[in-house]
């Protein structure tokens, strides 16, 4: 499979970081069994390409692969990138693109934009995808480092949202759901059982991604193991949530800055600590302000709800903006075809 993906990459200009993801790469039990029978086709393969200079990259790609683009390319690569940054969420997709025997969708994002989303969760559009397994084809050191922060942040967020007792599968579902809270596509053009299918199809890979986080939480006494295996985390482990107020304070304080800023914005009518309100200005977002907000949330019975609402606000906005850009970047014909395929998947999942 990786050889096939690498062959596809040869059709494009230089890429700094690339990965393949989604149901066309990692199976989701039961979904494509029915879709394939109806359509008789293989699922589309999704890629993300991170590049140093998106404008220059699009210019080269428009010259090499003009048919991949809609009418937007007629305005030039600068217009493509303007639409990406102004209308969308920092990534430009070309969809339903035939390459050899495959049909692919590929998104182009700047290296800096991807690193920022992984670190700060300003859109969660790509950070969310990388909280699930992907097949990395070309690696950039800076993005790899930022991805470690992303995984760590996803684990911390999930711990704050976990019930009193939970197993590994339930923890992975909470992590997987972070990037779908507030997604405008769910319930309309997206598989209604998407989170469950992703976890079922990639359970072992996700467990491997988050084992270190579970072990760190265990060592810090934030969680305890229940049942016969009380010293070693495994795929069938059951945990008790033993977070103290101090633990919650530190977890909240260490969340990505864009999440904290959204919490502050959504709770403007509440009596937030004055220093916490300074989180909305980047130059003053230091650890003292983070801790003050963390203490407030940790001692509030509505802390987890505030976190969920902040996540939903981020995801809702980015999914809406990316949906608008998708209509423009794909053009009317491809948009209709892509949407019909999404709806077919949704109907098959019911």
mmCIF file of C-alpha atoms in Angstrom:
data_model
loop_
_atom_site.group_PDB
_atom_site.id
_atom_site.type_symbol
_atom_site.label_atom_id
_atom_site.label_comp_id
_atom_site.label_asym_id
_atom_site.label_seq_id
_atom_site.Cartn_x
_atom_site.Cartn_y
_atom_site.Cartn_z
ATOM 1 C CA UNK A 1 0.000 0.000 0.000
ATOM 2 C CA UNK A 2 2.787 2.457 0.915
ATOM 3 C CA UNK A 3 4.507 1.773 -2.429
ATOM 4 C CA UNK A 4 1.261 2.637 -4.195
ATOM 5 C CA UNK A 5 0.988 5.893 -2.251
ATOM 6 C CA UNK A 6 4.606 6.845 -2.929
ATOM 7 C CA UNK A 7 4.035 6.255 -6.636
ATOM 8 C CA UNK A 8 1.094 8.685 -6.497
ATOM 9 C CA UNK A 9 3.307 11.349 -4.878
ATOM 10 C CA UNK A 10 5.613 11.287 -7.897
ATOM 11 C CA UNK A 11 2.918 13.087 -9.873
ATOM 12 C CA UNK A 12 3.317 16.234 -7.763
ATOM 13 C CA UNK A 13 5.888 18.987 -7.104
ATOM 14 C CA UNK A 14 8.213 18.734 -4.093
ATOM 15 C CA UNK A 15 6.414 18.006 -0.805
ATOM 16 C CA UNK A 16 7.928 18.560 2.656
ATOM 17 C CA UNK A 17 5.545 16.371 4.647
ATOM 18 C CA UNK A 18 2.860 14.010 3.394
ATOM 19 C CA UNK A 19 0.446 11.541 4.863
ATOM 20 C CA UNK A 20 -2.482 9.422 3.705
ATOM 21 C CA UNK A 21 -5.476 9.025 5.982
ATOM 22 C CA UNK A 22 -9.130 8.131 6.215
ATOM 23 C CA UNK A 23 -11.327 5.182 5.385
ATOM 24 C CA UNK A 24 -9.556 4.587 2.078
ATOM 25 C CA UNK A 25 -6.354 3.847 4.005
ATOM 26 C CA UNK A 26 -7.545 2.347 7.288
ATOM 27 C CA UNK A 27 -10.614 0.146 7.064
ATOM 28 C CA UNK A 28 -13.795 1.038 8.921
ATOM 29 C CA UNK A 29 -15.704 -2.213 9.571
ATOM 30 C CA UNK A 30 -18.988 -2.559 7.720
ATOM 31 C CA UNK A 31 -18.849 0.756 5.866
ATOM 32 C CA UNK A 32 -17.297 -0.038 2.505
ATOM 33 C CA UNK A 33 -18.602 -3.589 2.466
ATOM 34 C CA UNK A 34 -21.965 -2.086 1.552
ATOM 35 C CA UNK A 35 -20.712 0.909 -0.426
ATOM 36 C CA UNK A 36 -18.540 -1.275 -2.663
ATOM 37 C CA UNK A 37 -21.435 -3.627 -3.415
ATOM 38 C CA UNK A 38 -23.559 -0.662 -4.491
ATOM 39 C CA UNK A 39 -20.929 1.273 -6.428
ATOM 40 C CA UNK A 40 -18.450 -1.422 -7.402
ATOM 41 C CA UNK A 41 -15.573 0.951 -6.743
ATOM 42 C CA UNK A 42 -12.628 1.320 -4.396
ATOM 43 C CA UNK A 43 -12.818 4.136 -1.835
ATOM 44 C CA UNK A 44 -11.135 7.448 -2.572
ATOM 45 C CA UNK A 45 -7.696 7.883 -0.953
ATOM 46 C CA UNK A 46 -7.157 11.053 1.093
ATOM 47 C CA UNK A 47 -3.801 12.844 1.321
ATOM 48 C CA UNK A 48 -2.416 15.948 2.967
ATOM 49 C CA UNK A 49 0.684 17.644 1.523
ATOM 50 C CA UNK A 50 2.535 20.189 3.668
ATOM 51 C CA UNK A 51 4.765 22.504 1.631
ATOM 52 C CA UNK A 52 7.072 25.426 2.429
ATOM 53 C CA UNK A 53 5.605 27.877 -0.082
ATOM 54 C CA UNK A 54 2.001 27.057 -1.059
ATOM 55 C CA UNK A 55 1.760 29.795 -3.719
ATOM 56 C CA UNK A 56 4.832 28.516 -5.549
ATOM 57 C CA UNK A 57 3.695 24.907 -5.107
ATOM 58 C CA UNK A 58 0.257 25.624 -6.586
ATOM 59 C CA UNK A 59 1.889 27.459 -9.476
ATOM 60 C CA UNK A 60 3.999 24.393 -10.306
ATOM 61 C CA UNK A 61 1.092 22.024 -9.765
ATOM 62 C CA UNK A 62 -1.270 24.040 -11.961
ATOM 63 C CA UNK A 63 1.332 23.765 -14.733
ATOM 64 C CA UNK A 64 1.774 19.999 -14.182
ATOM 65 C CA UNK A 65 -1.795 19.039 -13.273
ATOM 66 C CA UNK A 66 -4.197 21.772 -14.491
ATOM 67 C CA UNK A 67 -7.184 19.418 -14.603
ATOM 68 C CA UNK A 68 -6.987 18.876 -10.844
ATOM 69 C CA UNK A 69 -8.278 22.402 -10.222
ATOM 70 C CA UNK A 70 -11.616 24.130 -10.661
ATOM 71 C CA UNK A 71 -12.135 27.588 -12.173
ATOM 72 C CA UNK A 72 -10.206 29.131 -9.253
ATOM 73 C CA UNK A 73 -6.884 28.225 -10.854
ATOM 74 C CA UNK A 74 -7.670 30.567 -13.749
ATOM 75 C CA UNK A 75 -7.098 33.432 -11.298
ATOM 76 C CA UNK A 76 -3.622 32.107 -10.507
ATOM 77 C CA UNK A 77 -1.896 30.491 -7.510
ATOM 78 C CA UNK A 78 -2.116 33.642 -5.395
ATOM 79 C CA UNK A 79 -5.905 33.532 -5.647
ATOM 80 C CA UNK A 80 -5.877 29.862 -4.675
ATOM 81 C CA UNK A 81 -3.927 30.650 -1.535
ATOM 82 C CA UNK A 82 -6.043 33.714 -0.792
ATOM 83 C CA UNK A 83 -9.150 31.513 -0.834
ATOM 84 C CA UNK A 84 -7.374 28.966 1.369
ATOM 85 C CA UNK A 85 -6.520 31.505 4.067
ATOM 86 C CA UNK A 86 -9.532 33.828 3.808
ATOM 87 C CA UNK A 87 -12.443 31.465 3.164
ATOM 88 C CA UNK A 88 -11.108 28.100 4.320
ATOM 89 C CA UNK A 89 -9.205 26.814 7.326
ATOM 90 C CA UNK A 90 -5.705 26.948 5.882
ATOM 91 C CA UNK A 91 -5.840 23.928 3.583
ATOM 92 C CA UNK A 92 -6.874 23.702 -0.084
ATOM 93 C CA UNK A 93 -8.321 20.403 -1.351
ATOM 94 C CA UNK A 94 -8.571 19.059 -4.868
ATOM 95 C CA UNK A 95 -11.025 16.178 -4.857
ATOM 96 C CA UNK A 96 -12.044 13.277 -7.100
ATOM 97 C CA UNK A 97 -8.693 13.417 -8.889
ATOM 98 C CA UNK A 98 -7.774 10.344 -10.986
ATOM 99 C CA UNK A 99 -4.125 9.332 -10.604
ATOM 100 C CA UNK A 100 -3.304 6.056 -12.327
ATOM 101 C CA UNK A 101 -5.809 3.452 -11.175
ATOM 102 C CA UNK A 102 -6.715 5.436 -8.038
ATOM 103 C CA UNK A 103 -9.037 8.316 -7.283
ATOM 104 C CA UNK A 104 -7.648 10.672 -4.665
ATOM 105 C CA UNK A 105 -8.382 13.809 -2.704
ATOM 106 C CA UNK A 106 -5.396 15.880 -1.638
ATOM 107 C CA UNK A 107 -5.087 18.918 0.566
ATOM 108 C CA UNK A 108 -2.239 21.410 0.368
ATOM 109 C CA UNK A 109 -1.222 23.297 3.520
ATOM 110 C CA UNK A 110 1.803 25.340 4.498
ATOM 111 C CA UNK A 111 4.256 23.723 6.903
ATOM 112 C CA UNK A 112 3.829 26.632 9.327
ATOM 113 C CA UNK A 113 0.017 26.421 9.268
ATOM 114 C CA UNK A 114 0.087 22.700 9.999
ATOM 115 C CA UNK A 115 2.559 23.119 12.861
ATOM 116 C CA UNK A 116 0.461 25.915 14.355
ATOM 117 C CA UNK A 117 -2.729 23.864 14.262
ATOM 118 C CA UNK A 118 -0.996 20.890 15.863
ATOM 119 C CA UNK A 119 0.387 23.118 18.607
ATOM 120 C CA UNK A 120 -2.469 25.594 19.219
ATOM 121 C CA UNK A 121 -5.603 23.902 17.823
ATOM 122 C CA UNK A 122 -6.635 27.119 16.105
ATOM 123 C CA UNK A 123 -8.864 25.181 13.661
ATOM 124 C CA UNK A 124 -8.506 21.525 14.746
ATOM 125 C CA UNK A 125 -9.057 20.703 11.081
ATOM 126 C CA UNK A 126 -5.704 18.990 10.658
ATOM 127 C CA UNK A 127 -4.815 18.469 14.311
ATOM 128 C CA UNK A 128 -7.970 16.369 14.602
ATOM 129 C CA UNK A 129 -7.033 14.187 11.663
ATOM 130 C CA UNK A 130 -3.614 13.586 13.146
ATOM 131 C CA UNK A 131 -5.116 12.506 16.461
ATOM 132 C CA UNK A 132 -6.083 9.349 14.597
ATOM 133 C CA UNK A 133 -3.721 6.990 12.721
ATOM 134 C CA UNK A 134 -2.253 8.209 9.442
ATOM 135 C CA UNK A 135 0.234 6.706 7.013
ATOM 136 C CA UNK A 136 3.170 9.134 6.965
ATOM 137 C CA UNK A 137 4.924 9.051 3.590
ATOM 138 C CA UNK A 138 7.301 12.037 3.818
ATOM 139 C CA UNK A 139 8.416 13.368 7.180
ATOM 140 C CA UNK A 140 9.302 16.883 8.347
ATOM 141 C CA UNK A 141 11.059 17.138 11.729
ATOM 142 C CA UNK A 142 9.209 20.261 12.825
ATOM 143 C CA UNK A 143 5.836 18.713 12.061
ATOM 144 C CA UNK A 144 6.796 15.481 13.830
ATOM 145 C CA UNK A 145 7.680 17.491 16.958
ATOM 146 C CA UNK A 146 4.419 19.449 16.788
ATOM 147 C CA UNK A 147 2.501 16.196 16.340
ATOM 148 C CA UNK A 148 3.856 14.926 19.672
ATOM 149 C CA UNK A 149 2.347 17.994 21.346
ATOM 150 C CA UNK A 150 -0.930 17.344 19.537
ATOM 151 C CA UNK A 151 -1.136 13.764 20.823
ATOM 152 C CA UNK A 152 -0.268 14.926 24.338
ATOM 153 C CA UNK A 153 -2.979 17.614 24.197
ATOM 154 C CA UNK A 154 -5.572 15.127 22.940
ATOM 155 C CA UNK A 155 -4.790 12.805 25.861
ATOM 156 C CA UNK A 156 -5.059 15.631 28.412
ATOM 157 C CA UNK A 157 -8.358 16.814 26.955
ATOM 158 C CA UNK A 158 -9.782 13.296 27.014
ATOM 159 C CA UNK A 159 -8.791 12.822 30.664
ATOM 160 C CA UNK A 160 -10.773 15.941 31.550
ATOM 161 C CA UNK A 161 -13.828 14.538 29.753
ATOM 162 C CA UNK A 162 -13.644 10.922 30.953
ATOM 163 C CA UNK A 163 -16.304 9.511 33.324
ATOM 164 C CA UNK A 164 -15.452 8.036 36.728
ATOM 165 C CA UNK A 165 -14.651 4.628 35.228
ATOM 166 C CA UNK A 166 -13.787 3.861 31.610
ATOM 167 C CA UNK A 167 -11.950 1.329 29.480
ATOM 168 C CA UNK A 168 -9.378 1.822 26.737
ATOM 169 C CA UNK A 169 -11.954 1.714 23.937
ATOM 170 C CA UNK A 170 -14.079 4.377 25.616
ATOM 171 C CA UNK A 171 -11.011 6.581 26.083
ATOM 172 C CA UNK A 172 -10.089 6.212 22.403
ATOM 173 C CA UNK A 173 -13.650 7.106 21.371
ATOM 174 C CA UNK A 174 -13.468 10.307 23.424
ATOM 175 C CA UNK A 175 -10.157 11.207 21.757
ATOM 176 C CA UNK A 176 -11.511 10.375 18.310
ATOM 177 C CA UNK A 177 -14.642 12.462 18.905
ATOM 178 C CA UNK A 178 -12.724 15.652 19.772
ATOM 179 C CA UNK A 179 -12.488 16.765 16.144
ATOM 180 C CA UNK A 180 -16.163 15.982 15.433
ATOM 181 C CA UNK A 181 -17.764 17.913 18.311
ATOM 182 C CA UNK A 182 -19.638 20.657 16.480
ATOM 183 C CA UNK A 183 -18.822 19.413 12.960
ATOM 184 C CA UNK A 184 -21.609 20.706 10.725
ATOM 185 C CA UNK A 185 -21.387 17.627 8.477
ATOM 186 C CA UNK A 186 -22.365 15.065 11.121
ATOM 187 C CA UNK A 187 -25.902 13.829 10.726
ATOM 188 C CA UNK A 188 -26.121 15.092 7.152
ATOM 189 C CA UNK A 189 -23.224 14.204 4.862
ATOM 190 C CA UNK A 190 -21.037 12.283 7.260
ATOM 191 C CA UNK A 191 -21.196 8.723 8.558
ATOM 192 C CA UNK A 192 -23.300 8.848 11.735
ATOM 193 C CA UNK A 193 -21.215 6.065 13.267
ATOM 194 C CA UNK A 194 -17.894 7.514 12.155
ATOM 195 C CA UNK A 195 -16.208 7.658 15.567
ATOM 196 C CA UNK A 196 -17.163 4.093 16.401
ATOM 197 C CA UNK A 197 -15.995 2.814 13.015
ATOM 198 C CA UNK A 198 -12.661 4.630 13.211
ATOM 199 C CA UNK A 199 -11.907 3.211 16.652
ATOM 200 C CA UNK A 200 -12.988 -0.298 15.685
ATOM 201 C CA UNK A 201 -10.936 -0.231 12.495
ATOM 202 C CA UNK A 202 -7.833 1.368 14.036
ATOM 203 C CA UNK A 203 -8.030 0.240 17.667
ATOM 204 C CA UNK A 204 -4.554 -1.277 17.822
ATOM 205 C CA UNK A 205 -2.940 1.697 16.078
ATOM 206 C CA UNK A 206 -4.716 4.207 18.300
ATOM 207 C CA UNK A 207 -3.826 2.212 21.398
ATOM 208 C CA UNK A 208 -0.182 2.368 20.351
ATOM 209 C CA UNK A 209 -0.440 6.136 19.803
ATOM 210 C CA UNK A 210 -1.819 6.785 23.298
ATOM 211 C CA UNK A 211 -0.213 4.058 25.419
ATOM 212 C CA UNK A 212 2.512 6.431 26.586
ATOM 213 C CA UNK A 213 -0.094 8.987 27.650
ATOM 214 C CA UNK A 214 -2.030 6.378 29.611
ATOM 215 C CA UNK A 215 1.130 5.207 31.352
ATOM 216 C CA UNK A 216 2.088 8.794 32.258
ATOM 217 C CA UNK A 217 -1.378 9.423 33.693
ATOM 218 C CA UNK A 218 -1.093 6.182 35.651
ATOM 219 C CA UNK A 219 2.317 7.137 37.047
ATOM 220 C CA UNK A 220 0.973 10.561 38.065
ATOM 221 C CA UNK A 221 -1.988 8.878 39.833
ATOM 222 C CA UNK A 222 -4.461 10.707 37.591
ATOM 223 C CA UNK A 223 -5.976 7.316 36.777
ATOM 224 C CA UNK A 224 -5.757 3.892 38.420
ATOM 225 C CA UNK A 225 -6.105 0.457 36.874
ATOM 226 C CA UNK A 226 -9.034 -1.734 37.850
ATOM 227 C CA UNK A 227 -9.386 -5.480 37.509
ATOM 228 C CA UNK A 228 -6.815 -8.284 37.451
ATOM 229 C CA UNK A 229 -4.085 -6.356 35.616
ATOM 230 C CA UNK A 230 -3.317 -3.461 37.958
ATOM 231 C CA UNK A 231 0.266 -2.713 36.934
ATOM 232 C CA UNK A 232 0.388 -2.845 33.149
ATOM 233 C CA UNK A 233 -1.677 -0.956 30.581
ATOM 234 C CA UNK A 234 -3.074 -3.161 27.819
ATOM 235 C CA UNK A 235 -5.796 -2.920 25.177
ATOM 236 C CA UNK A 236 -8.417 -4.303 27.592
ATOM 237 C CA UNK A 237 -7.505 -2.158 30.602
ATOM 238 C CA UNK A 238 -10.206 -0.536 32.722
ATOM 239 C CA UNK A 239 -9.446 2.676 34.613
ATOM 240 C CA UNK A 240 -10.797 4.750 37.436
ATOM 241 C CA UNK A 241 -10.604 8.511 37.014
ATOM 242 C CA UNK A 242 -8.765 9.799 40.105
ATOM 243 C CA UNK A 243 -8.069 13.365 39.012
ATOM 244 C CA UNK A 244 -7.697 15.768 41.908
ATOM 245 C CA UNK A 245 -8.535 19.484 41.706
ATOM 246 C CA UNK A 246 -4.788 20.127 41.397
ATOM 247 C CA UNK A 247 -4.533 17.614 38.544
ATOM 248 C CA UNK A 248 -7.439 19.213 36.732
ATOM 249 C CA UNK A 249 -5.943 22.660 37.209
ATOM 250 C CA UNK A 250 -2.698 21.592 35.559
ATOM 251 C CA UNK A 251 -4.478 19.768 32.742
ATOM 252 C CA UNK A 252 -6.691 22.738 31.934
ATOM 253 C CA UNK A 253 -3.723 25.121 32.149
ATOM 254 C CA UNK A 254 -1.716 23.060 29.658
ATOM 255 C CA UNK A 255 -4.414 22.828 26.976
ATOM 256 C CA UNK A 256 -3.722 24.416 23.563
ATOM 257 C CA UNK A 257 -3.984 28.199 23.718
ATOM 258 C CA UNK A 258 -6.829 28.481 21.209
ATOM 259 C CA UNK A 259 -9.012 26.216 23.356
ATOM 260 C CA UNK A 260 -8.398 28.377 26.420
ATOM 261 C CA UNK A 261 -9.129 31.551 24.484
ATOM 262 C CA UNK A 262 -12.421 30.125 23.280
ATOM 263 C CA UNK A 263 -13.364 29.196 26.834
ATOM 264 C CA UNK A 264 -12.698 32.793 27.907
ATOM 265 C CA UNK A 265 -14.742 34.195 25.000
ATOM 266 C CA UNK A 266 -17.679 31.850 25.652
ATOM 267 C CA UNK A 267 -17.721 32.629 29.373
ATOM 268 C CA UNK A 268 -17.458 36.418 29.174
ATOM 269 C CA UNK A 269 -20.575 36.865 31.295
ATOM 270 C CA UNK A 270 -19.119 34.772 34.122
ATOM 271 C CA UNK A 271 -16.830 35.971 36.878
ATOM 272 C CA UNK A 272 -13.571 34.805 35.353
ATOM 273 C CA UNK A 273 -10.276 35.707 37.034
ATOM 274 C CA UNK A 274 -9.047 39.007 35.583
ATOM 275 C CA UNK A 275 -5.690 37.495 34.687
ATOM 276 C CA UNK A 276 -7.402 34.681 32.754
ATOM 277 C CA UNK A 277 -8.983 37.252 30.442
ATOM 278 C CA UNK A 278 -5.472 38.258 29.364
ATOM 279 C CA UNK A 279 -5.208 34.897 27.570
ATOM 280 C CA UNK A 280 -6.976 36.498 24.628
ATOM 281 C CA UNK A 281 -3.838 38.553 23.907
ATOM 282 C CA UNK A 282 -1.015 36.343 22.681
ATOM 283 C CA UNK A 283 1.797 38.468 24.064
ATOM 284 C CA UNK A 284 0.415 38.109 27.600
ATOM 285 C CA UNK A 285 -0.587 34.428 27.522
ATOM 286 C CA UNK A 286 1.869 33.183 30.152
ATOM 287 C CA UNK A 287 1.582 30.259 32.575
ATOM 288 C CA UNK A 288 0.228 32.406 35.423
ATOM 289 C CA UNK A 289 -2.823 33.329 33.377
ATOM 290 C CA UNK A 290 -3.246 29.733 32.272
ATOM 291 C CA UNK A 291 -3.147 28.491 35.868
ATOM 292 C CA UNK A 292 -5.675 31.071 37.043
ATOM 293 C CA UNK A 293 -8.141 29.908 34.390
ATOM 294 C CA UNK A 294 -7.253 26.284 35.161
ATOM 295 C CA UNK A 295 -8.103 26.755 38.860
ATOM 296 C CA UNK A 296 -11.410 28.366 37.959
ATOM 297 C CA UNK A 297 -12.397 25.511 35.608
ATOM 298 C CA UNK A 298 -11.137 22.763 37.936
ATOM 299 C CA UNK A 299 -13.266 24.034 40.811
ATOM 300 C CA UNK A 300 -16.370 24.552 38.665
ATOM 301 C CA UNK A 301 -18.927 21.769 38.109
ATOM 302 C CA UNK A 302 -19.235 23.096 34.559
ATOM 303 C CA UNK A 303 -15.546 22.958 33.644
ATOM 304 C CA UNK A 304 -15.898 19.940 31.326
ATOM 305 C CA UNK A 305 -18.966 21.480 29.681
ATOM 306 C CA UNK A 306 -17.046 24.711 29.046
ATOM 307 C CA UNK A 307 -14.271 22.663 27.462
ATOM 308 C CA UNK A 308 -16.714 20.794 25.206
ATOM 309 C CA UNK A 309 -18.368 24.040 24.117
ATOM 310 C CA UNK A 310 -15.005 25.606 23.315
ATOM 311 C CA UNK A 311 -14.023 22.567 21.237
ATOM 312 C CA UNK A 312 -17.375 22.627 19.429
ATOM 313 C CA UNK A 313 -16.921 26.330 18.647
ATOM 314 C CA UNK A 314 -13.531 25.710 17.047
ATOM 315 C CA UNK A 315 -14.656 22.681 15.026
ATOM 316 C CA UNK A 316 -17.970 24.218 13.940
ATOM 317 C CA UNK A 317 -16.288 27.334 12.572
ATOM 318 C CA UNK A 318 -13.525 25.487 10.729
ATOM 319 C CA UNK A 319 -15.842 22.828 9.268
ATOM 320 C CA UNK A 320 -18.200 25.557 8.011
ATOM 321 C CA UNK A 321 -15.388 27.578 6.454
ATOM 322 C CA UNK A 322 -13.793 24.505 4.892
ATOM 323 C CA UNK A 323 -17.172 23.443 3.532
ATOM 324 C CA UNK A 324 -17.527 26.798 1.770
ATOM 325 C CA UNK A 325 -14.048 26.546 0.318
ATOM 326 C CA UNK A 326 -14.773 22.988 -0.799
ATOM 327 C CA UNK A 327 -17.626 24.170 -3.001
ATOM 328 C CA UNK A 328 -15.305 26.703 -4.640
ATOM 329 C CA UNK A 329 -12.226 24.495 -4.926
ATOM 330 C CA UNK A 330 -14.113 21.508 -6.340
ATOM 331 C CA UNK A 331 -16.460 23.438 -8.606
ATOM 332 C CA UNK A 332 -20.204 22.680 -8.973
ATOM 333 C CA UNK A 333 -19.880 19.303 -10.759
ATOM 334 C CA UNK A 334 -17.269 17.763 -8.489
ATOM 335 C CA UNK A 335 -18.956 19.235 -5.403
ATOM 336 C CA UNK A 336 -22.230 17.553 -6.305
ATOM 337 C CA UNK A 337 -20.484 14.258 -7.066
ATOM 338 C CA UNK A 338 -18.440 14.395 -3.848
ATOM 339 C CA UNK A 339 -21.487 15.265 -1.751
ATOM 340 C CA UNK A 340 -23.516 12.423 -3.289
ATOM 341 C CA UNK A 341 -20.712 9.994 -2.399
ATOM 342 C CA UNK A 342 -20.693 11.318 1.184
ATOM 343 C CA UNK A 343 -24.456 10.937 1.450
ATOM 344 C CA UNK A 344 -24.200 7.387 0.073
ATOM 345 C CA UNK A 345 -21.691 6.559 2.815
ATOM 346 C CA UNK A 346 -23.972 8.142 5.388
ATOM 347 C CA UNK A 347 -26.986 6.133 4.222
ATOM 348 C CA UNK A 348 -24.935 2.928 4.152
ATOM 349 C CA UNK A 349 -23.831 3.550 7.742
ATOM 350 C CA UNK A 350 -27.386 3.719 9.098
#
